[in-house]
mmCIF file of C-alpha atoms in Angstrom:
data_model
loop_
_atom_site.group_PDB
_atom_site.id
_atom_site.type_symbol
_atom_site.label_atom_id
_atom_site.label_comp_id
_atom_site.label_asym_id
_atom_site.label_seq_id
_atom_site.Cartn_x
_atom_site.Cartn_y
_atom_site.Cartn_z
ATOM 1 C CA MET A 22 2.017 13.399 -21.711
ATOM 2 C CA LYS A 23 2.218 15.266 -18.539
ATOM 3 C CA ASN A 24 5.767 14.057 -17.516
ATOM 4 C CA LEU A 25 8.655 11.974 -18.574
ATOM 5 C CA PHE A 26 10.314 8.899 -16.976
ATOM 6 C CA LYS A 27 11.952 6.253 -15.696
ATOM 7 C CA SER A 28 9.632 4.803 -13.440
ATOM 8 C CA ILE A 29 6.907 2.938 -15.459
ATOM 9 C CA ALA A 30 3.926 1.768 -15.293
ATOM 10 C CA LEU A 31 0.899 -0.472 -14.313
ATOM 11 C CA ILE A 32 -1.933 -2.097 -15.859
ATOM 12 C CA ALA A 33 -4.394 -2.605 -18.731
ATOM 13 C CA VAL A 34 -8.225 -3.223 -19.845
ATOM 14 C CA PHE A 35 -11.461 -2.734 -17.672
ATOM 15 C CA ALA A 36 -15.069 -3.001 -17.853
ATOM 16 C CA ILE A 37 -17.132 0.145 -16.712
ATOM 17 C CA LEU A 38 -19.151 0.215 -13.748
ATOM 18 C CA ILE A 39 -22.624 1.638 -14.065
ATOM 19 C CA THR A 40 -24.664 2.440 -11.152
ATOM 20 C CA SER A 41 -28.362 2.923 -10.877
ATOM 21 C CA CYS A 42 -31.085 3.968 -8.758
ATOM 22 C CA SER A 43 -33.828 1.511 -7.907
ATOM 23 C CA LYS A 44 -36.240 0.777 -5.518
ATOM 24 C CA LYS A 45 -35.389 -2.724 -5.578
ATOM 25 C CA ASN A 46 -33.225 -4.379 -2.944
ATOM 26 C CA ASP A 47 -31.828 -7.024 -5.413
ATOM 27 C CA THR A 48 -28.894 -6.193 -7.642
ATOM 28 C CA PRO A 49 -28.758 -7.371 -10.925
ATOM 29 C CA ALA A 50 -26.247 -10.130 -11.023
ATOM 30 C CA ASN A 51 -24.233 -8.275 -14.122
ATOM 31 C CA GLN A 52 -24.129 -5.200 -11.900
ATOM 32 C CA GLU A 53 -22.697 -7.158 -9.026
ATOM 33 C CA VAL A 54 -20.050 -8.572 -11.323
ATOM 34 C CA LYS A 55 -19.021 -5.027 -12.538
ATOM 35 C CA THR A 56 -18.885 -3.435 -9.052
ATOM 36 C CA GLU A 57 -16.695 -6.421 -7.913
ATOM 37 C CA GLN A 58 -14.375 -6.111 -10.784
ATOM 38 C CA LYS A 59 -14.131 -2.301 -10.062
ATOM 39 C CA ASP A 60 -13.376 -3.092 -6.454
ATOM 40 C CA LYS A 61 -10.718 -5.394 -7.353
ATOM 41 C CA VAL A 62 -9.067 -3.188 -9.896
ATOM 42 C CA LEU A 63 -8.998 -0.246 -7.360
ATOM 43 C CA ALA A 64 -7.529 -2.457 -4.610
ATOM 44 C CA TYR A 65 -4.892 -3.542 -7.038
ATOM 45 C CA ILE A 66 -4.020 -0.064 -8.101
ATOM 46 C CA LYS A 67 -3.616 0.936 -4.552
ATOM 47 C CA SER A 68 -1.682 -2.213 -3.692
ATOM 48 C CA LEU A 69 1.070 -0.573 -6.260
ATOM 49 C CA GLY A 70 1.211 2.230 -3.655
ATOM 50 C CA PHE A 71 -1.148 4.883 -5.295
ATOM 51 C CA THR A 72 -3.531 6.917 -3.270
ATOM 52 C CA ASP A 73 -7.266 7.819 -4.106
ATOM 53 C CA ALA A 74 -5.849 11.418 -4.967
ATOM 54 C CA GLN A 75 -3.707 10.002 -7.686
ATOM 55 C CA ILE A 76 -6.532 7.673 -9.339
ATOM 56 C CA VAL A 77 -9.145 9.363 -11.545
ATOM 57 C CA GLU A 78 -12.070 7.736 -13.069
ATOM 58 C CA LYS A 79 -12.650 8.252 -16.593
ATOM 59 C CA GLY A 80 -15.292 6.490 -18.480
ATOM 60 C CA ASP A 81 -14.167 2.859 -19.011
ATOM 61 C CA ARG A 82 -10.425 3.839 -17.673
ATOM 62 C CA TYR A 83 -8.562 4.935 -14.630
ATOM 63 C CA ILE A 84 -6.211 7.672 -15.229
ATOM 64 C CA VAL A 85 -3.223 7.091 -12.398
ATOM 65 C CA ASP A 86 -0.929 9.877 -11.565
ATOM 66 C CA GLY A 87 -1.878 12.256 -14.418
ATOM 67 C CA ASP A 88 -0.893 10.193 -17.392
ATOM 68 C CA MET A 89 -0.616 6.595 -16.830
ATOM 69 C CA VAL A 90 -3.879 4.519 -18.112
ATOM 70 C CA VAL A 91 -5.649 1.445 -16.903
ATOM 71 C CA ASP A 92 -8.582 -0.225 -18.415
ATOM 72 C CA LYS A 93 -11.340 -1.144 -15.893
ATOM 73 C CA ASN A 94 -11.874 -4.618 -17.414
ATOM 74 C CA MET A 95 -8.156 -5.684 -16.813
ATOM 75 C CA GLU A 96 -7.381 -9.070 -15.795
ATOM 76 C CA ILE A 97 -6.104 -8.907 -12.148
ATOM 77 C CA PRO A 98 -2.648 -10.713 -12.009
ATOM 78 C CA THR A 99 -2.430 -13.780 -9.737
ATOM 79 C CA ASN A 100 1.164 -14.004 -9.265
ATOM 80 C CA GLY A 101 1.264 -12.064 -6.165
ATOM 81 C CA GLY A 102 1.464 -8.713 -7.869
ATOM 82 C CA PRO A 103 4.362 -6.971 -9.505
ATOM 83 C CA LYS A 104 7.886 -7.574 -8.748
ATOM 84 C CA THR A 105 9.488 -5.527 -5.923
ATOM 85 C CA GLU A 106 12.031 -3.881 -7.725
ATOM 86 C CA GLN A 107 11.274 -0.758 -9.861
ATOM 87 C CA TYR A 108 11.043 2.644 -11.276
ATOM 88 C CA TYR A 109 8.803 0.222 -13.479
ATOM 89 C CA ASN A 110 5.393 -1.632 -12.875
ATOM 90 C CA GLY A 111 6.975 -5.117 -12.812
ATOM 91 C CA TYR A 112 5.504 -6.097 -16.219
ATOM 92 C CA LEU A 113 7.977 -6.419 -18.965
ATOM 93 C CA VAL A 114 7.377 -6.458 -22.784
ATOM 94 C CA THR A 115 7.696 -9.722 -24.293
ATOM 95 C CA ASN A 116 8.335 -8.794 -27.834
ATOM 96 C CA SER A 117 10.656 -5.849 -26.567
ATOM 97 C CA ASN A 118 13.040 -5.972 -29.766
ATOM 98 C CA ASN A 119 10.021 -5.576 -32.217
ATOM 99 C CA ILE A 120 7.422 -3.415 -30.756
ATOM 100 C CA LEU A 121 5.018 -2.253 -33.656
ATOM 101 C CA VAL A 122 4.015 1.384 -33.494
ATOM 102 C CA LYS A 123 1.314 2.802 -35.688
ATOM 103 C CA VAL A 124 0.981 6.411 -36.506
ATOM 104 C CA ASP A 125 -2.699 7.540 -36.572
ATOM 105 C CA ALA A 126 -3.543 10.063 -39.313
ATOM 106 C CA SER A 127 -4.656 12.664 -36.512
ATOM 107 C CA ILE A 128 -0.816 12.795 -35.701
ATOM 108 C CA THR A 129 1.007 12.794 -38.903
ATOM 109 C CA SER A 130 1.915 16.127 -38.650
ATOM 110 C CA MET A 131 4.133 15.157 -35.627
ATOM 111 C CA ALA A 132 5.869 12.412 -37.533
ATOM 112 C CA ALA A 133 9.459 14.130 -36.903
ATOM 113 C CA GLU A 134 8.641 14.222 -33.062
ATOM 114 C CA ILE A 135 7.600 10.694 -33.279
ATOM 115 C CA ASN A 136 10.724 9.671 -34.987
ATOM 116 C CA ALA A 137 13.123 11.355 -32.580
ATOM 117 C CA ALA A 138 11.175 9.907 -29.549
ATOM 118 C CA ILE A 139 11.556 6.378 -31.000
ATOM 119 C CA ALA A 140 15.287 6.956 -31.708
ATOM 120 C CA GLN A 141 15.949 7.903 -28.062
ATOM 121 C CA TRP A 142 14.803 4.371 -26.932
ATOM 122 C CA ASN A 143 16.163 2.463 -29.721
ATOM 123 C CA THR A 144 19.685 3.840 -29.093
ATOM 124 C CA VAL A 145 19.839 3.092 -25.332
ATOM 125 C CA PRO A 146 23.291 1.244 -24.970
ATOM 126 C CA ASN A 147 23.072 -2.690 -24.198
ATOM 127 C CA SER A 148 19.282 -2.601 -24.398
ATOM 128 C CA LYS A 149 17.104 -4.481 -26.709
ATOM 129 C CA ILE A 150 14.199 -2.144 -26.924
ATOM 130 C CA LYS A 151 13.257 -1.576 -30.601
ATOM 131 C CA PHE A 152 10.106 0.333 -31.580
ATOM 132 C CA VAL A 153 9.251 -0.272 -35.117
ATOM 133 C CA LEU A 154 6.868 2.138 -37.132
ATOM 134 C CA THR A 155 4.218 0.183 -39.281
ATOM 135 C CA THR A 156 1.335 1.012 -41.555
ATOM 136 C CA GLY A 157 -0.026 -2.224 -41.390
ATOM 137 C CA SER A 158 -3.229 -3.458 -39.578
ATOM 138 C CA THR A 159 -1.150 -5.235 -36.959
ATOM 139 C CA TYR A 160 0.446 -3.138 -34.377
ATOM 140 C CA ASP A 161 1.154 -3.151 -30.603
ATOM 141 C CA ILE A 162 0.944 0.637 -30.009
ATOM 142 C CA LEU A 163 -1.375 3.087 -31.817
ATOM 143 C CA ILE A 164 -0.268 6.888 -31.225
ATOM 144 C CA LYS A 165 -2.931 9.318 -31.631
ATOM 145 C CA VAL A 166 -4.172 12.853 -30.827
ATOM 146 C CA ASP A 167 -6.531 13.367 -27.936
ATOM 147 C CA ASN A 168 -6.912 17.200 -27.024
ATOM 148 C CA THR A 169 -9.617 16.495 -24.738
ATOM 149 C CA ILE A 170 -7.390 14.652 -22.081
ATOM 150 C CA GLY A 171 -6.820 17.753 -19.647
ATOM 151 C CA ALA A 172 -6.011 21.229 -19.985
ATOM 152 C CA SER A 173 -2.512 20.690 -18.408
ATOM 153 C CA THR A 174 -1.772 17.188 -19.339
ATOM 154 C CA CYS A 175 0.519 16.796 -22.343
ATOM 155 C CA GLY A 176 -0.146 13.082 -22.988
ATOM 156 C CA GLN A 177 -1.156 9.786 -21.480
ATOM 157 C CA ALA A 178 -0.520 6.101 -22.154
ATOM 158 C CA TYR A 179 -1.597 2.920 -21.214
ATOM 159 C CA LEU A 180 1.121 0.760 -19.214
ATOM 160 C CA SER A 181 2.584 -2.587 -20.289
ATOM 161 C CA THR A 182 0.444 -5.415 -18.889
ATOM 162 C CA SER A 183 1.001 -8.553 -16.671
ATOM 163 C CA ASN A 184 0.397 -10.662 -19.912
ATOM 164 C CA GLY A 185 3.771 -9.184 -21.482
ATOM 165 C CA LYS A 186 1.935 -6.765 -23.868
ATOM 166 C CA ALA A 187 3.059 -3.111 -24.478
ATOM 167 C CA GLY A 188 0.607 -0.346 -23.471
ATOM 168 C CA SER A 189 -1.624 -0.355 -26.545
ATOM 169 C CA VAL A 190 -2.495 3.611 -26.927
ATOM 170 C CA ILE A 191 -0.649 6.783 -26.690
ATOM 171 C CA TRP A 192 -2.723 10.145 -26.631
ATOM 172 C CA ILE A 193 -1.096 13.238 -27.285
ATOM 173 C CA ASN A 194 -2.675 16.681 -26.460
ATOM 174 C CA GLN A 195 -1.513 18.370 -29.498
ATOM 175 C CA ALA A 196 -3.394 21.452 -28.871
ATOM 176 C CA LEU A 197 -1.498 21.892 -25.522
ATOM 177 C CA ILE A 198 1.843 21.092 -27.023
ATOM 178 C CA GLN A 199 2.074 22.531 -30.443
ATOM 179 C CA ASN A 200 3.570 25.769 -29.224
ATOM 180 C CA ASN A 201 6.314 24.050 -27.381
ATOM 181 C CA SER A 202 9.817 23.759 -28.557
ATOM 182 C CA PHE A 203 10.537 20.795 -30.806
ATOM 183 C CA ALA A 204 12.584 19.146 -27.973
ATOM 184 C CA GLN A 205 9.749 19.382 -25.479
ATOM 185 C CA ARG A 206 7.041 17.956 -28.086
ATOM 186 C CA THR A 207 9.498 14.940 -28.447
ATOM 187 C CA ARG A 208 9.907 14.918 -24.798
ATOM 188 C CA THR A 209 6.285 14.405 -24.252
ATOM 189 C CA ILE A 210 6.131 11.427 -26.675
ATOM 190 C CA THR A 211 9.207 9.958 -25.303
ATOM 191 C CA HIS A 212 7.887 9.875 -22.091
ATOM 192 C CA GLU A 213 4.557 8.360 -23.044
ATOM 193 C CA PHE A 214 6.422 5.639 -24.698
ATOM 194 C CA GLY A 215 8.190 4.922 -21.600
ATOM 195 C CA HIS A 216 4.897 4.164 -19.787
ATOM 196 C CA THR A 217 4.173 1.521 -22.445
ATOM 197 C CA ILE A 218 7.094 -0.606 -21.728
ATOM 198 C CA SER A 219 6.507 -0.595 -17.910
ATOM 199 C CA PHE A 220 8.467 2.723 -16.605
ATOM 200 C CA LYS A 221 6.511 4.736 -13.781
ATOM 201 C CA HIS A 222 7.490 8.180 -12.900
ATOM 202 C CA THR A 223 10.960 8.409 -11.483
ATOM 203 C CA ASN A 224 9.882 11.032 -8.849
ATOM 204 C CA GLN A 225 6.969 9.054 -7.515
ATOM 205 C CA SER A 226 6.885 8.302 -3.764
ATOM 206 C CA THR A 227 5.594 5.042 -4.345
ATOM 207 C CA THR A 228 8.171 3.986 -6.839
ATOM 208 C CA ILE A 229 10.529 1.100 -6.117
ATOM 209 C CA ASN A 230 14.033 0.864 -7.810
ATOM 210 C CA VAL A 231 15.074 -1.117 -10.845
ATOM 211 C CA PRO A 232 17.818 -3.346 -9.500
ATOM 212 C CA GLY A 233 20.838 -1.627 -9.093
ATOM 213 C CA VAL A 234 19.341 1.664 -10.271
ATOM 214 C CA GLY A 235 18.137 3.467 -7.048
ATOM 215 C CA GLY A 236 17.567 6.832 -5.850
ATOM 216 C CA THR A 237 15.804 10.054 -7.388
ATOM 217 C CA ASP A 238 17.066 11.388 -10.518
ATOM 218 C CA THR A 239 16.305 15.177 -11.192
ATOM 219 C CA LEU A 240 17.487 14.695 -14.879
ATOM 220 C CA SER A 241 15.087 11.782 -15.555
ATOM 221 C CA LEU A 242 12.848 12.180 -18.548
ATOM 222 C CA MET A 243 10.355 9.845 -16.773
ATOM 223 C CA ASN A 244 9.841 12.370 -13.963
ATOM 224 C CA GLY A 245 6.107 13.142 -13.624
ATOM 225 C CA GLY A 246 4.493 16.750 -13.255
ATOM 226 C CA GLN A 247 6.907 18.251 -15.793
ATOM 227 C CA CYS A 248 4.542 18.872 -18.737
ATOM 228 C CA GLY A 249 6.515 20.965 -21.261
ATOM 229 C CA SER A 250 9.455 21.819 -18.785
ATOM 230 C CA GLY A 251 11.229 18.741 -18.039
ATOM 231 C CA ALA A 252 14.284 16.967 -19.539
ATOM 232 C CA THR A 253 14.150 16.394 -23.122
ATOM 233 C CA VAL A 254 16.766 13.380 -23.363
ATOM 234 C CA LEU A 255 16.669 10.159 -21.463
ATOM 235 C CA SER A 256 19.159 10.581 -18.649
ATOM 236 C CA ALA A 257 22.113 8.323 -17.608
ATOM 237 C CA LYS A 258 19.853 6.491 -15.074
ATOM 238 C CA ASP A 259 17.119 6.216 -17.513
ATOM 239 C CA LYS A 260 19.487 4.438 -19.980
ATOM 240 C CA GLN A 261 20.920 2.353 -17.214
ATOM 241 C CA ALA A 262 17.527 1.131 -16.180
ATOM 242 C CA THR A 263 16.412 0.364 -19.524
ATOM 243 C CA ALA A 264 19.386 -1.763 -20.152
ATOM 244 C CA VAL A 265 18.792 -3.579 -16.757
ATOM 245 C CA LEU A 266 15.134 -4.461 -17.541
ATOM 246 C CA TYR A 267 15.844 -5.109 -21.385
ATOM 247 C CA PRO A 268 19.469 -6.076 -21.725
ATOM 248 C CA LEU A 269 20.757 -7.585 -25.077
#
């Protein structure tokens, strides 16, 4: 996780664009479709206020503002785009009171940090957000180690999607954060959980306020660009925004 938050998130699922050199002037139909899909997805991300400099192409995904992940085969919303109030991406999780989280074998050594991160979200006053650990084959979020996501990126996560699903994967750069304090390791995980339920970065210039919870917040755990150095607990505004979006 490269930061932590109150602004949340974006999108999910895309098909990778493959380009090839050819002497033929005709473009294969499937390549045209992939090109069209990529153009639509990029246009959609930019419509949310992100710039080219904030969007990095990585295989079948786009990494937005450092740690928010969007698949290239995502379904573009047809409802006129996200809502116009934020610190979030406009797409709320439907089963917010029972979001099943599976811990991959690669990250079981950080079970205590994961439990502490989940406890922060689950104890927000007047909010129905509830992350529930599961060992079953059915789950909403998989949390796992990926030490290749970037030399200065603590973690990444999919944003919640337009079909009411939580972001499906959280990647933690364990090699990078292993020497951080317990509180900072927990912060990374807490921050990435925030993206999965739609929060974007609170200190993002493109952020639109959650209704009634406006302004910047230097204490927000959802601030971006603070890998290993930011707030370690959800701020008062983080909690207020969570209760507004996911009220009891």
